[in-house]
PDB file of C-alpha atoms in Angstrom:
ATOM      1  CA  UNK A 745      42.566  11.061   7.532  1.00  0.00           C
ATOM      2  CA  UNK A 746      40.044  10.338  10.705  1.00  0.00           C
ATOM      3  CA  UNK A 747      38.234  13.585   9.566  1.00  0.00           C
ATOM      4  CA  UNK A 748      37.279  12.380   6.071  1.00  0.00           C
ATOM      5  CA  UNK A 749      33.608  12.163   5.160  1.00  0.00           C
ATOM      6  CA  UNK A 750      32.803  10.493   1.387  1.00  0.00           C
ATOM      7  CA  UNK A 751      29.119  11.109   2.408  1.00  0.00           C
ATOM      8  CA  UNK A 752      29.114  14.620   1.865  1.00  0.00           C
ATOM      9  CA  UNK A 753      30.267  14.089  -1.446  1.00  0.00           C
ATOM     10  CA  UNK A 754      26.972  12.901  -2.610  1.00  0.00           C
ATOM     11  CA  UNK A 755      24.939  15.733  -0.765  1.00  0.00           C
ATOM     12  CA  UNK A 756      22.103  16.964  -3.152  1.00  0.00           C
ATOM     13  CA  UNK A 757      23.688  20.256  -3.239  1.00  0.00           C
ATOM     14  CA  UNK A 758      27.266  18.795  -3.479  1.00  0.00           C
ATOM     15  CA  UNK A 759      25.724  16.364  -6.451  1.00  0.00           C
ATOM     16  CA  UNK A 760      24.783  19.541  -8.461  1.00  0.00           C
ATOM     17  CA  UNK A 761      28.229  21.351  -8.173  1.00  0.00           C
ATOM     18  CA  UNK A 762      30.381  18.260  -9.236  1.00  0.00           C
ATOM     19  CA  UNK A 763      28.107  17.249 -12.257  1.00  0.00           C
ATOM     20  CA  UNK A 764      27.909  20.652 -13.434  1.00  0.00           C
ATOM     21  CA  UNK A 765      31.881  20.819 -12.881  1.00  0.00           C
ATOM     22  CA  UNK A 766      32.563  17.483 -14.709  1.00  0.00           C
ATOM     23  CA  UNK A 767      30.330  18.624 -17.869  1.00  0.00           C
ATOM     24  CA  UNK A 768      31.960  22.094 -18.577  1.00  0.00           C
ATOM     25  CA  UNK A 769      35.235  20.914 -17.366  1.00  0.00           C
ATOM     26  CA  UNK A 770      35.784  24.532 -16.255  1.00  0.00           C
ATOM     27  CA  UNK A 771      34.920  26.270 -12.669  1.00  0.00           C
ATOM     28  CA  UNK A 772      33.631  29.827 -14.429  1.00  0.00           C
ATOM     29  CA  UNK A 773      31.240  27.707 -17.143  1.00  0.00           C
ATOM     30  CA  UNK A 774      30.043  25.445 -13.703  1.00  0.00           C
ATOM     31  CA  UNK A 775      29.311  28.543 -11.916  1.00  0.00           C
ATOM     32  CA  UNK A 776      27.344  30.650 -14.929  1.00  0.00           C
ATOM     33  CA  UNK A 777      25.189  27.234 -15.257  1.00  0.00           C
ATOM     34  CA  UNK A 778      24.887  27.264 -11.132  1.00  0.00           C
ATOM     35  CA  UNK A 779      24.149  30.845 -10.953  1.00  0.00           C
ATOM     36  CA  UNK A 780      27.216  31.098  -8.397  1.00  0.00           C
ATOM     37  CA  UNK A 781      30.328  32.705  -8.112  1.00  0.00           C
ATOM     38  CA  UNK A 782      33.400  31.408  -9.506  1.00  0.00           C
ATOM     39  CA  UNK A 783      34.859  32.000  -6.059  1.00  0.00           C
ATOM     40  CA  UNK A 784      32.100  30.123  -4.460  1.00  0.00           C
ATOM     41  CA  UNK A 785      32.638  27.321  -6.271  1.00  0.00           C
ATOM     42  CA  UNK A 786      36.511  27.228  -6.173  1.00  0.00           C
ATOM     43  CA  UNK A 787      35.824  27.740  -2.051  1.00  0.00           C
ATOM     44  CA  UNK A 788      33.159  25.062  -1.960  1.00  0.00           C
ATOM     45  CA  UNK A 789      35.728  22.459  -3.971  1.00  0.00           C
ATOM     46  CA  UNK A 790      38.262  22.699  -1.669  1.00  0.00           C
ATOM     47  CA  UNK A 791      36.124  22.177   1.545  1.00  0.00           C
ATOM     48  CA  UNK A 792      35.046  18.876  -0.516  1.00  0.00           C
ATOM     49  CA  UNK A 793      38.676  17.758  -1.119  1.00  0.00           C
ATOM     50  CA  UNK A 794      39.036  18.164   2.490  1.00  0.00           C
ATOM     51  CA  UNK A 795      36.312  16.674   3.286  1.00  0.00           C
ATOM     52  CA  UNK A 796      37.251  13.495   1.106  1.00  0.00           C
ATOM     53  CA  UNK A 797      40.761  13.271   1.833  1.00  0.00           C
ATOM     54  CA  UNK A 798      41.958  13.283  -2.179  1.00  0.00           C
ATOM     55  CA  UNK A 799      41.871  15.580  -4.898  1.00  0.00           C
ATOM     56  CA  UNK A 800      38.677  15.988  -7.000  1.00  0.00           C
ATOM     57  CA  UNK A 801      40.210  17.929 -10.010  1.00  0.00           C
ATOM     58  CA  UNK A 802      43.388  19.168 -11.773  1.00  0.00           C
ATOM     59  CA  UNK A 803      44.027  22.200 -13.836  1.00  0.00           C
ATOM     60  CA  UNK A 804      45.299  21.683 -17.310  1.00  0.00           C
ATOM     61  CA  UNK A 805      46.338  24.524 -19.987  1.00  0.00           C
ATOM     62  CA  UNK A 806      42.696  24.145 -21.207  1.00  0.00           C
ATOM     63  CA  UNK A 807      40.724  24.087 -18.463  1.00  0.00           C
ATOM     64  CA  UNK A 808      39.587  21.148 -15.474  1.00  0.00           C
ATOM     65  CA  UNK A 809      40.162  17.444 -15.565  1.00  0.00           C
ATOM     66  CA  UNK A 810      38.813  14.920 -12.946  1.00  0.00           C
ATOM     67  CA  UNK A 811      40.981  12.829 -10.960  1.00  0.00           C
ATOM     68  CA  UNK A 812      40.116   8.858 -11.074  1.00  0.00           C
ATOM     69  CA  UNK A 813      38.886   9.290  -7.391  1.00  0.00           C
ATOM     70  CA  UNK A 814      36.473  12.171  -8.713  1.00  0.00           C
ATOM     71  CA  UNK A 815      35.720  10.095 -11.858  1.00  0.00           C
ATOM     72  CA  UNK A 816      34.252   7.334  -9.155  1.00  0.00           C
ATOM     73  CA  UNK A 817      32.223  10.058  -7.090  1.00  0.00           C
ATOM     74  CA  UNK A 818      31.060  11.271 -10.177  1.00  0.00           C
ATOM     75  CA  UNK A 819      29.505   7.714 -11.219  1.00  0.00           C
ATOM     76  CA  UNK A 820      27.671   7.119  -7.858  1.00  0.00           C
ATOM     77  CA  UNK A 821      26.137  11.003  -8.094  1.00  0.00           C
ATOM     78  CA  UNK A 822      25.078  10.351 -12.041  1.00  0.00           C
ATOM     79  CA  UNK A 823      23.152   7.129 -10.343  1.00  0.00           C
ATOM     80  CA  UNK A 824      21.578   8.910  -7.372  1.00  0.00           C
ATOM     81  CA  UNK A 825      20.738  11.446 -10.156  1.00  0.00           C
ATOM     82  CA  UNK A 826      18.476   8.549 -11.756  1.00  0.00           C
ATOM     83  CA  UNK A 827      17.242   6.941  -8.811  1.00  0.00           C
ATOM     84  CA  UNK A 828      15.816  10.297  -7.401  1.00  0.00           C
ATOM     85  CA  UNK A 829      14.163  10.876 -10.874  1.00  0.00           C
ATOM     86  CA  UNK A 830      12.782   7.895 -10.774  1.00  0.00           C
ATOM     87  CA  UNK A 831      11.369   8.129  -7.488  1.00  0.00           C
ATOM     88  CA  UNK A 832      10.101  11.426  -8.895  1.00  0.00           C
ATOM     89  CA  UNK A 833       8.328  10.005 -11.442  1.00  0.00           C
ATOM     90  CA  UNK A 834       6.933   7.616  -9.314  1.00  0.00           C
ATOM     91  CA  UNK A 835       5.216   9.915  -7.065  1.00  0.00           C
ATOM     92  CA  UNK A 836       4.295  12.171  -9.888  1.00  0.00           C
ATOM     93  CA  UNK A 837       2.140   9.775 -11.358  1.00  0.00           C
ATOM     94  CA  UNK A 838      -0.394  10.322  -8.559  1.00  0.00           C
ATOM     95  CA  UNK A 839      -0.300  13.738  -9.501  1.00  0.00           C
ATOM     96  CA  UNK A 840      -1.670  12.910 -13.195  1.00  0.00           C
ATOM     97  CA  UNK A 841      -5.152  13.772 -13.689  1.00  0.00           C
ATOM     98  CA  UNK A 842      -7.288  10.106 -14.350  1.00  0.00           C
ATOM     99  CA  UNK A 843      -9.920   8.178 -12.748  1.00  0.00           C
ATOM    100  CA  UNK A 844     -10.163   5.110 -11.216  1.00  0.00           C
ATOM    101  CA  UNK A 845     -12.470   2.654  -9.942  1.00  0.00           C
ATOM    102  CA  UNK A 846     -12.665   0.702  -6.678  1.00  0.00           C
ATOM    103  CA  UNK A 847     -14.706  -2.348  -5.088  1.00  0.00           C
ATOM    104  CA  UNK A 848     -14.494  -3.262  -1.503  1.00  0.00           C
ATOM    105  CA  UNK A 849     -16.302  -5.838  -0.013  1.00  0.00           C
ATOM    106  CA  UNK A 850     -18.609  -4.359   2.590  1.00  0.00           C
ATOM    107  CA  UNK A 851     -16.683  -6.114   5.609  1.00  0.00           C
ATOM    108  CA  UNK A 852     -13.693  -4.559   4.546  1.00  0.00           C
ATOM    109  CA  UNK A 853     -15.039  -1.401   3.625  1.00  0.00           C
ATOM    110  CA  UNK A 854     -16.478  -1.012   7.152  1.00  0.00           C
ATOM    111  CA  UNK A 855     -12.954  -1.019   8.951  1.00  0.00           C
ATOM    112  CA  UNK A 856     -10.464  -0.259   6.267  1.00  0.00           C
ATOM    113  CA  UNK A 857     -12.175   2.695   4.202  1.00  0.00           C
ATOM    114  CA  UNK A 858     -10.553   5.599   6.518  1.00  0.00           C
ATOM    115  CA  UNK A 859      -7.196   4.609   5.951  1.00  0.00           C
ATOM    116  CA  UNK A 860      -7.757   4.076   2.038  1.00  0.00           C
ATOM    117  CA  UNK A 861      -9.055   7.081   1.685  1.00  0.00           C
ATOM    118  CA  UNK A 862      -6.691   9.120   3.548  1.00  0.00           C
ATOM    119  CA  UNK A 863      -3.540   7.295   1.738  1.00  0.00           C
ATOM    120  CA  UNK A 864      -5.406   8.176  -1.765  1.00  0.00           C
ATOM    121  CA  UNK A 865      -6.367  11.709  -0.968  1.00  0.00           C
ATOM    122  CA  UNK A 866      -2.425  12.166   0.112  1.00  0.00           C
ATOM    123  CA  UNK A 867      -0.953  10.493  -2.689  1.00  0.00           C
ATOM    124  CA  UNK A 868      -3.723  11.216  -5.712  1.00  0.00           C
ATOM    125  CA  UNK A 869      -5.096  14.519  -5.036  1.00  0.00           C
ATOM    126  CA  UNK A 870      -6.023  15.077  -8.615  1.00  0.00           C
ATOM    127  CA  UNK A 871      -7.349  11.605  -9.637  1.00  0.00           C
ATOM    128  CA  UNK A 872     -11.021  10.900  -9.673  1.00  0.00           C
ATOM    129  CA  UNK A 873     -11.269   7.823  -7.101  1.00  0.00           C
ATOM    130  CA  UNK A 874     -14.679   6.161  -7.150  1.00  0.00           C
ATOM    131  CA  UNK A 875     -15.518   3.423  -4.851  1.00  0.00           C
ATOM    132  CA  UNK A 876     -18.149   0.996  -4.548  1.00  0.00           C
ATOM    133  CA  UNK A 877     -18.581  -1.335  -1.921  1.00  0.00           C
ATOM    134  CA  UNK A 878     -21.811  -3.861  -1.767  1.00  0.00           C
ATOM    135  CA  UNK A 879     -22.050  -7.843  -1.949  1.00  0.00           C
ATOM    136  CA  UNK A 880     -19.999  -9.941  -3.304  1.00  0.00           C
ATOM    137  CA  UNK A 881     -22.538 -10.835  -5.692  1.00  0.00           C
ATOM    138  CA  UNK A 882     -22.299  -7.001  -6.803  1.00  0.00           C
ATOM    139  CA  UNK A 883     -18.729  -7.255  -6.880  1.00  0.00           C
ATOM    140  CA  UNK A 884     -19.090 -10.285  -9.081  1.00  0.00           C
ATOM    141  CA  UNK A 885     -21.237  -8.652 -11.742  1.00  0.00           C
ATOM    142  CA  UNK A 886     -19.120  -5.380 -11.495  1.00  0.00           C
ATOM    143  CA  UNK A 887     -16.142  -7.491 -12.470  1.00  0.00           C
ATOM    144  CA  UNK A 888     -17.980  -9.316 -15.190  1.00  0.00           C
ATOM    145  CA  UNK A 889     -19.269  -6.107 -16.465  1.00  0.00           C
ATOM    146  CA  UNK A 890     -15.438  -4.931 -16.154  1.00  0.00           C
ATOM    147  CA  UNK A 891     -17.151  -1.666 -14.557  1.00  0.00           C
ATOM    148  CA  UNK A 892     -13.958  -1.554 -11.811  1.00  0.00           C
ATOM    149  CA  UNK A 893     -10.308  -1.045 -11.964  1.00  0.00           C
ATOM    150  CA  UNK A 894      -9.251  -2.794  -8.888  1.00  0.00           C
ATOM    151  CA  UNK A 895     -11.338  -5.188  -6.465  1.00  0.00           C
ATOM    152  CA  UNK A 896     -10.064  -5.786  -2.682  1.00  0.00           C
ATOM    153  CA  UNK A 897     -11.903  -8.590  -1.283  1.00  0.00           C
ATOM    154  CA  UNK A 898     -11.620 -12.037   0.529  1.00  0.00           C
ATOM    155  CA  UNK A 899     -10.036 -14.783  -1.687  1.00  0.00           C
ATOM    156  CA  UNK A 900     -13.032 -16.551  -3.429  1.00  0.00           C
ATOM    157  CA  UNK A 901     -12.347 -19.385  -6.107  1.00  0.00           C
ATOM    158  CA  UNK A 902     -14.882 -17.515  -8.831  1.00  0.00           C
ATOM    159  CA  UNK A 903     -12.110 -15.301  -9.290  1.00  0.00           C
ATOM    160  CA  UNK A 904      -8.585 -17.173  -8.893  1.00  0.00           C
ATOM    161  CA  UNK A 905      -6.362 -15.015 -10.542  1.00  0.00           C
ATOM    162  CA  UNK A 906      -5.881 -12.254  -8.125  1.00  0.00           C
ATOM    163  CA  UNK A 907      -2.909 -11.254  -5.900  1.00  0.00           C
ATOM    164  CA  UNK A 908      -2.488 -12.023  -1.966  1.00  0.00           C
ATOM    165  CA  UNK A 909      -2.599  -8.698   0.104  1.00  0.00           C
ATOM    166  CA  UNK A 910      -2.418 -10.352   3.413  1.00  0.00           C
ATOM    167  CA  UNK A 911      -4.074 -13.179   5.357  1.00  0.00           C
ATOM    168  CA  UNK A 912      -5.721 -12.853   8.546  1.00  0.00           C
ATOM    169  CA  UNK A 913      -6.957 -15.302  11.180  1.00  0.00           C
ATOM    170  CA  UNK A 914     -10.616 -16.236  11.336  1.00  0.00           C
ATOM    171  CA  UNK A 915     -12.805 -16.125  14.654  1.00  0.00           C
ATOM    172  CA  UNK A 916     -16.528 -16.935  15.817  1.00  0.00           C
ATOM    173  CA  UNK A 917     -18.711 -13.894  16.572  1.00  0.00           C
ATOM    174  CA  UNK A 918     -21.895 -14.135  18.592  1.00  0.00           C
ATOM    175  CA  UNK A 919     -24.164 -12.831  21.447  1.00  0.00           C
ATOM    176  CA  UNK A 920     -22.442 -13.780  24.990  1.00  0.00           C
ATOM    177  CA  UNK A 921     -25.351 -15.953  25.499  1.00  0.00           C
ATOM    178  CA  UNK A 922     -23.474 -18.371  22.977  1.00  0.00           C
ATOM    179  CA  UNK A 923     -19.833 -18.323  24.690  1.00  0.00           C
ATOM    180  CA  UNK A 924     -20.691 -21.745  26.836  1.00  0.00           C
ATOM    181  CA  UNK A 925     -21.069 -24.942  24.015  1.00  0.00           C
ATOM    182  CA  UNK A 926     -23.444 -23.953  21.085  1.00  0.00           C
ATOM    183  CA  UNK A 927     -26.377 -27.067  21.199  1.00  0.00           C
ATOM    184  CA  UNK A 928     -26.877 -28.489  17.419  1.00  0.00           C
ATOM    185  CA  UNK A 929     -27.930 -27.875  15.247  1.00  0.00           C
ATOM    186  CA  UNK A 930     -25.914 -24.785  15.126  1.00  0.00           C
ATOM    187  CA  UNK A 931     -27.765 -21.405  14.358  1.00  0.00           C
ATOM    188  CA  UNK A 932     -26.135 -19.170  11.667  1.00  0.00           C
ATOM    189  CA  UNK A 933     -26.661 -15.747  10.868  1.00  0.00           C
ATOM    190  CA  UNK A 934     -24.652 -15.415   7.477  1.00  0.00           C
ATOM    191  CA  UNK A 935     -24.372 -13.345   4.537  1.00  0.00           C
ATOM    192  CA  UNK A 936     -26.074 -14.296   1.266  1.00  0.00           C
ATOM    193  CA  UNK A 937     -24.561 -16.148  -1.042  1.00  0.00           C
ATOM    194  CA  UNK A 938     -22.639 -16.181  -3.374  1.00  0.00           C
ATOM    195  CA  UNK A 939     -20.035 -15.192  -0.166  1.00  0.00           C
ATOM    196  CA  UNK A 940     -16.307 -16.808   0.237  1.00  0.00           C
ATOM    197  CA  UNK A 941     -16.996 -16.629   4.294  1.00  0.00           C
ATOM    198  CA  UNK A 942     -20.715 -17.972   4.020  1.00  0.00           C
ATOM    199  CA  UNK A 943     -19.200 -21.138   2.251  1.00  0.00           C
ATOM    200  CA  UNK A 944     -16.383 -21.466   4.632  1.00  0.00           C
ATOM    201  CA  UNK A 945     -18.481 -21.160   7.446  1.00  0.00           C
ATOM    202  CA  UNK A 946     -20.710 -24.149   6.222  1.00  0.00           C
ATOM    203  CA  UNK A 947     -17.545 -26.048   4.640  1.00  0.00           C
ATOM    204  CA  UNK A 948     -16.174 -25.601   8.579  1.00  0.00           C
ATOM    205  CA  UNK A 949     -18.909 -27.054  10.179  1.00  0.00           C
ATOM    206  CA  UNK A 950     -19.807 -29.920   7.830  1.00  0.00           C
ATOM    207  CA  UNK A 951     -15.999 -31.129   8.359  1.00  0.00           C
ATOM    208  CA  UNK A 952     -16.674 -31.226  12.118  1.00  0.00           C
ATOM    209  CA  UNK A 953     -20.128 -33.121  11.206  1.00  0.00           C
ATOM    210  CA  UNK A 954     -21.964 -30.603  13.079  1.00  0.00           C
ATOM    211  CA  UNK A 955     -25.506 -30.070  11.771  1.00  0.00           C
ATOM    212  CA  UNK A 956     -26.152 -26.255  11.012  1.00  0.00           C
ATOM    213  CA  UNK A 957     -29.283 -24.184  10.330  1.00  0.00           C
ATOM    214  CA  UNK A 958     -29.498 -20.793   8.804  1.00  0.00           C
ATOM    215  CA  UNK A 959     -31.419 -18.361  11.644  1.00  0.00           C
ATOM    216  CA  UNK A 960     -30.803 -15.340   9.506  1.00  0.00           C
ATOM    217  CA  UNK A 961     -29.282 -14.104   6.342  1.00  0.00           C
ATOM    218  CA  UNK A 962     -28.516 -10.617   4.717  1.00  0.00           C
ATOM    219  CA  UNK A 963     -26.712  -8.478   2.261  1.00  0.00           C
ATOM    220  CA  UNK A 964     -25.298  -5.809   4.468  1.00  0.00           C
ATOM    221  CA  UNK A 965     -23.363  -5.887   7.803  1.00  0.00           C
ATOM    222  CA  UNK A 966     -25.756  -4.154   9.604  1.00  0.00           C
ATOM    223  CA  UNK A 967     -28.582  -6.493   9.414  1.00  0.00           C
ATOM    224  CA  UNK A 968     -26.081  -9.154  10.600  1.00  0.00           C
ATOM    225  CA  UNK A 969     -25.076  -7.319  13.514  1.00  0.00           C
ATOM    226  CA  UNK A 970     -28.404  -6.444  14.673  1.00  0.00           C
ATOM    227  CA  UNK A 971     -29.002 -10.218  14.265  1.00  0.00           C
ATOM    228  CA  UNK A 972     -26.105 -10.808  16.012  1.00  0.00           C
ATOM    229  CA  UNK A 973     -26.877  -8.889  19.207  1.00  0.00           C
ATOM    230  CA  UNK A 974     -30.638 -10.577  19.329  1.00  0.00           C
ATOM    231  CA  UNK A 975     -28.810 -13.543  19.921  1.00  0.00           C
ATOM    232  CA  UNK A 976     -30.277 -15.139  16.444  1.00  0.00           C
ATOM    233  CA  UNK A 977     -27.192 -17.087  15.897  1.00  0.00           C
ATOM    234  CA  UNK A 978     -23.359 -16.963  15.335  1.00  0.00           C
ATOM    235  CA  UNK A 979     -20.959 -16.127  12.225  1.00  0.00           C
ATOM    236  CA  UNK A 980     -17.500 -16.204  11.451  1.00  0.00           C
ATOM    237  CA  UNK A 981     -15.553 -13.596  10.279  1.00  0.00           C
ATOM    238  CA  UNK A 982     -11.843 -12.025  10.398  1.00  0.00           C
ATOM    239  CA  UNK A 983     -10.421 -11.218  13.582  1.00  0.00           C
ATOM    240  CA  UNK A 984      -8.960  -7.750  12.475  1.00  0.00           C
ATOM    241  CA  UNK A 985     -12.513  -7.063  11.402  1.00  0.00           C
ATOM    242  CA  UNK A 986     -15.092  -7.357  14.668  1.00  0.00           C
ATOM    243  CA  UNK A 987     -18.251  -6.633  14.618  1.00  0.00           C
ATOM    244  CA  UNK A 988     -19.548  -3.429  16.719  1.00  0.00           C
ATOM    245  CA  UNK A 989     -20.928  -5.088  20.356  1.00  0.00           C
ATOM    246  CA  UNK A 990     -20.626  -8.501  19.165  1.00  0.00           C
ATOM    247  CA  UNK A 991     -17.661 -10.257  21.323  1.00  0.00           C
ATOM    248  CA  UNK A 992     -15.628 -13.188  19.938  1.00  0.00           C
ATOM    249  CA  UNK A 993     -16.494 -16.336  21.218  1.00  0.00           C
ATOM    250  CA  UNK A 994     -13.629 -18.551  22.494  1.00  0.00           C
ATOM    251  CA  UNK A 995     -13.180 -22.690  22.778  1.00  0.00           C
ATOM    252  CA  UNK A 996     -16.003 -22.772  25.045  1.00  0.00           C
ATOM    253  CA  UNK A 997     -18.457 -22.526  22.892  1.00  0.00           C
ATOM    254  CA  UNK A 998     -17.581 -25.677  21.392  1.00  0.00           C
ATOM    255  CA  UNK A 999     -17.997 -24.382  17.543  1.00  0.00           C
ATOM    256  CA  UNK A1000     -14.617 -25.760  15.262  1.00  0.00           C
ATOM    257  CA  UNK A1001     -11.738 -23.868  14.264  1.00  0.00           C
ATOM    258  CA  UNK A1002     -12.425 -21.939  11.455  1.00  0.00           C
ATOM    259  CA  UNK A1003      -9.344 -21.255   8.381  1.00  0.00           C
ATOM    260  CA  UNK A1004      -7.724 -18.279   8.068  1.00  0.00           C
ATOM    261  CA  UNK A1005      -8.727 -15.821   5.411  1.00  0.00           C
ATOM    262  CA  UNK A1006      -7.095 -14.403   2.881  1.00  0.00           C
ATOM    263  CA  UNK A1007      -7.236 -11.204   0.979  1.00  0.00           C
ATOM    264  CA  UNK A1008      -6.762 -10.033  -2.405  1.00  0.00           C
ATOM    265  CA  UNK A1009      -6.550  -7.418  -4.905  1.00  0.00           C
ATOM    266  CA  UNK A1010      -8.225  -8.353  -8.227  1.00  0.00           C
ATOM    267  CA  UNK A1011      -6.357  -6.265 -11.192  1.00  0.00           C
ATOM    268  CA  UNK A1012      -5.541  -4.226 -12.792  1.00  0.00           C
ATOM    269  CA  UNK A1013      -5.599  -5.331 -15.812  1.00  0.00           C
ATOM    270  CA  UNK A1014      -2.451  -5.022 -18.597  1.00  0.00           C
ATOM    271  CA  UNK A1015      -4.316  -2.945 -20.472  1.00  0.00           C
ATOM    272  CA  UNK A1016      -5.388  -0.279 -17.549  1.00  0.00           C
ATOM    273  CA  UNK A1017      -3.697   3.182 -17.419  1.00  0.00           C
ATOM    274  CA  UNK A1018      -0.791   4.094 -15.560  1.00  0.00           C
ATOM    275  CA  UNK A1019      -2.592   5.742 -12.629  1.00  0.00           C
ATOM    276  CA  UNK A1020      -4.270   2.594 -11.953  1.00  0.00           C
ATOM    277  CA  UNK A1021      -1.265   0.671 -11.857  1.00  0.00           C
ATOM    278  CA  UNK A1022       0.156   2.940  -8.965  1.00  0.00           C
ATOM    279  CA  UNK A1023      -2.965   3.063  -6.905  1.00  0.00           C
ATOM    280  CA  UNK A1024      -2.807  -0.928  -6.933  1.00  0.00           C
ATOM    281  CA  UNK A1025       0.858  -0.022  -5.904  1.00  0.00           C
ATOM    282  CA  UNK A1026      -0.148   2.106  -2.821  1.00  0.00           C
ATOM    283  CA  UNK A1027      -2.746  -0.171  -2.183  1.00  0.00           C
ATOM    284  CA  UNK A1028      -0.414  -3.224  -1.718  1.00  0.00           C
ATOM    285  CA  UNK A1029       1.754  -0.700   0.295  1.00  0.00           C
ATOM    286  CA  UNK A1030      -1.302  -0.156   2.652  1.00  0.00           C
ATOM    287  CA  UNK A1031      -1.759  -3.793   3.096  1.00  0.00           C
ATOM    288  CA  UNK A1032       1.868  -4.592   4.568  1.00  0.00           C
ATOM    289  CA  UNK A1033       0.155  -2.256   7.467  1.00  0.00           C
ATOM    290  CA  UNK A1034      -2.829  -3.934   7.815  1.00  0.00           C
ATOM    291  CA  UNK A1035      -4.269  -0.658   6.305  1.00  0.00           C
ATOM    292  CA  UNK A1036      -3.462   1.196   9.804  1.00  0.00           C
ATOM    293  CA  UNK A1037      -1.236   4.475   8.499  1.00  0.00           C
ATOM    294  CA  UNK A1038      -0.842   8.036   9.461  1.00  0.00           C
ATOM    295  CA  UNK A1039      -4.017   9.108   7.358  1.00  0.00           C
ATOM    296  CA  UNK A1040      -6.351   6.749   8.767  1.00  0.00           C
ATOM    297  CA  UNK A1041      -8.266   9.458  10.948  1.00  0.00           C
ATOM    298  CA  UNK A1042     -11.543  11.088  10.772  1.00  0.00           C
ATOM    299  CA  UNK A1043     -10.045  13.949   8.248  1.00  0.00           C
ATOM    300  CA  UNK A1044      -7.319  12.515   5.337  1.00  0.00           C
ATOM    301  CA  UNK A1045      -4.588  14.810   4.925  1.00  0.00           C
ATOM    302  CA  UNK A1046      -4.782  16.386   1.042  1.00  0.00           C
ATOM    303  CA  UNK A1047      -1.172  15.856  -0.425  1.00  0.00           C
ATOM    304  CA  UNK A1048       0.495  18.870  -1.063  1.00  0.00           C
ATOM    305  CA  UNK A1049       0.635  20.299  -4.553  1.00  0.00           C
TER     306      UNK A1049
END
């Protein structure tokens, strides 16, 4: 009894053996279905019975009966077979040809795009994926025109019907010149309106009764980073999405705390095709890792056919 190994009964090849015998109540007919000899089936059954520590089948005049213990094993075997099929259908959705359009805020796309492309290539090799990146005004227009199936962006009160992906802390970024106390009015380098981060920055300064002045505004990240490096001003942003060659400003700057930022997903609609829902599910799982995956390197790994 010490050598009992119930787990061996539910190994994939053993499940097929047990299900075939229970289907036909015959070793010989099960052997035909599995393409093996009857003696091989008899040997495998004896081995399984030794591992289990109880008999699985009883011979009668008409064929083979299942013992009550074996019926229990068959119950779990069939459940595992159904789970395996469910999992296969889940992942096979990615092999179905189709089209999916995904929108991303430029800041998000700049840091997370390699991981997104890598995972989509790995799981949806035959799906035509189109990614649109740009300003929040562009994304708003695309949502209004229903030209995007999914949009990953910062939470925006314009679109309350979204699903939370993750929450990130916000920090101030600026030239080292601003490392000491920033004098009023606070010089700002911000995205063009409308933009949820721009709104959050101004609201935080107004709440702290700090005067501010927009020194530079741009629809693109490249312009904002250049202005920051030229010490035209400061900007707030997610701590996980740093600006290139622009340091984080600590409390010595005297700038007020910024609220956390929620990253959300808009869509899919209830009428969206199955492949869109499958891609959305993959993006949700990817968000659990803050978009860090084994496929976030320079060369996304294509999914095996």
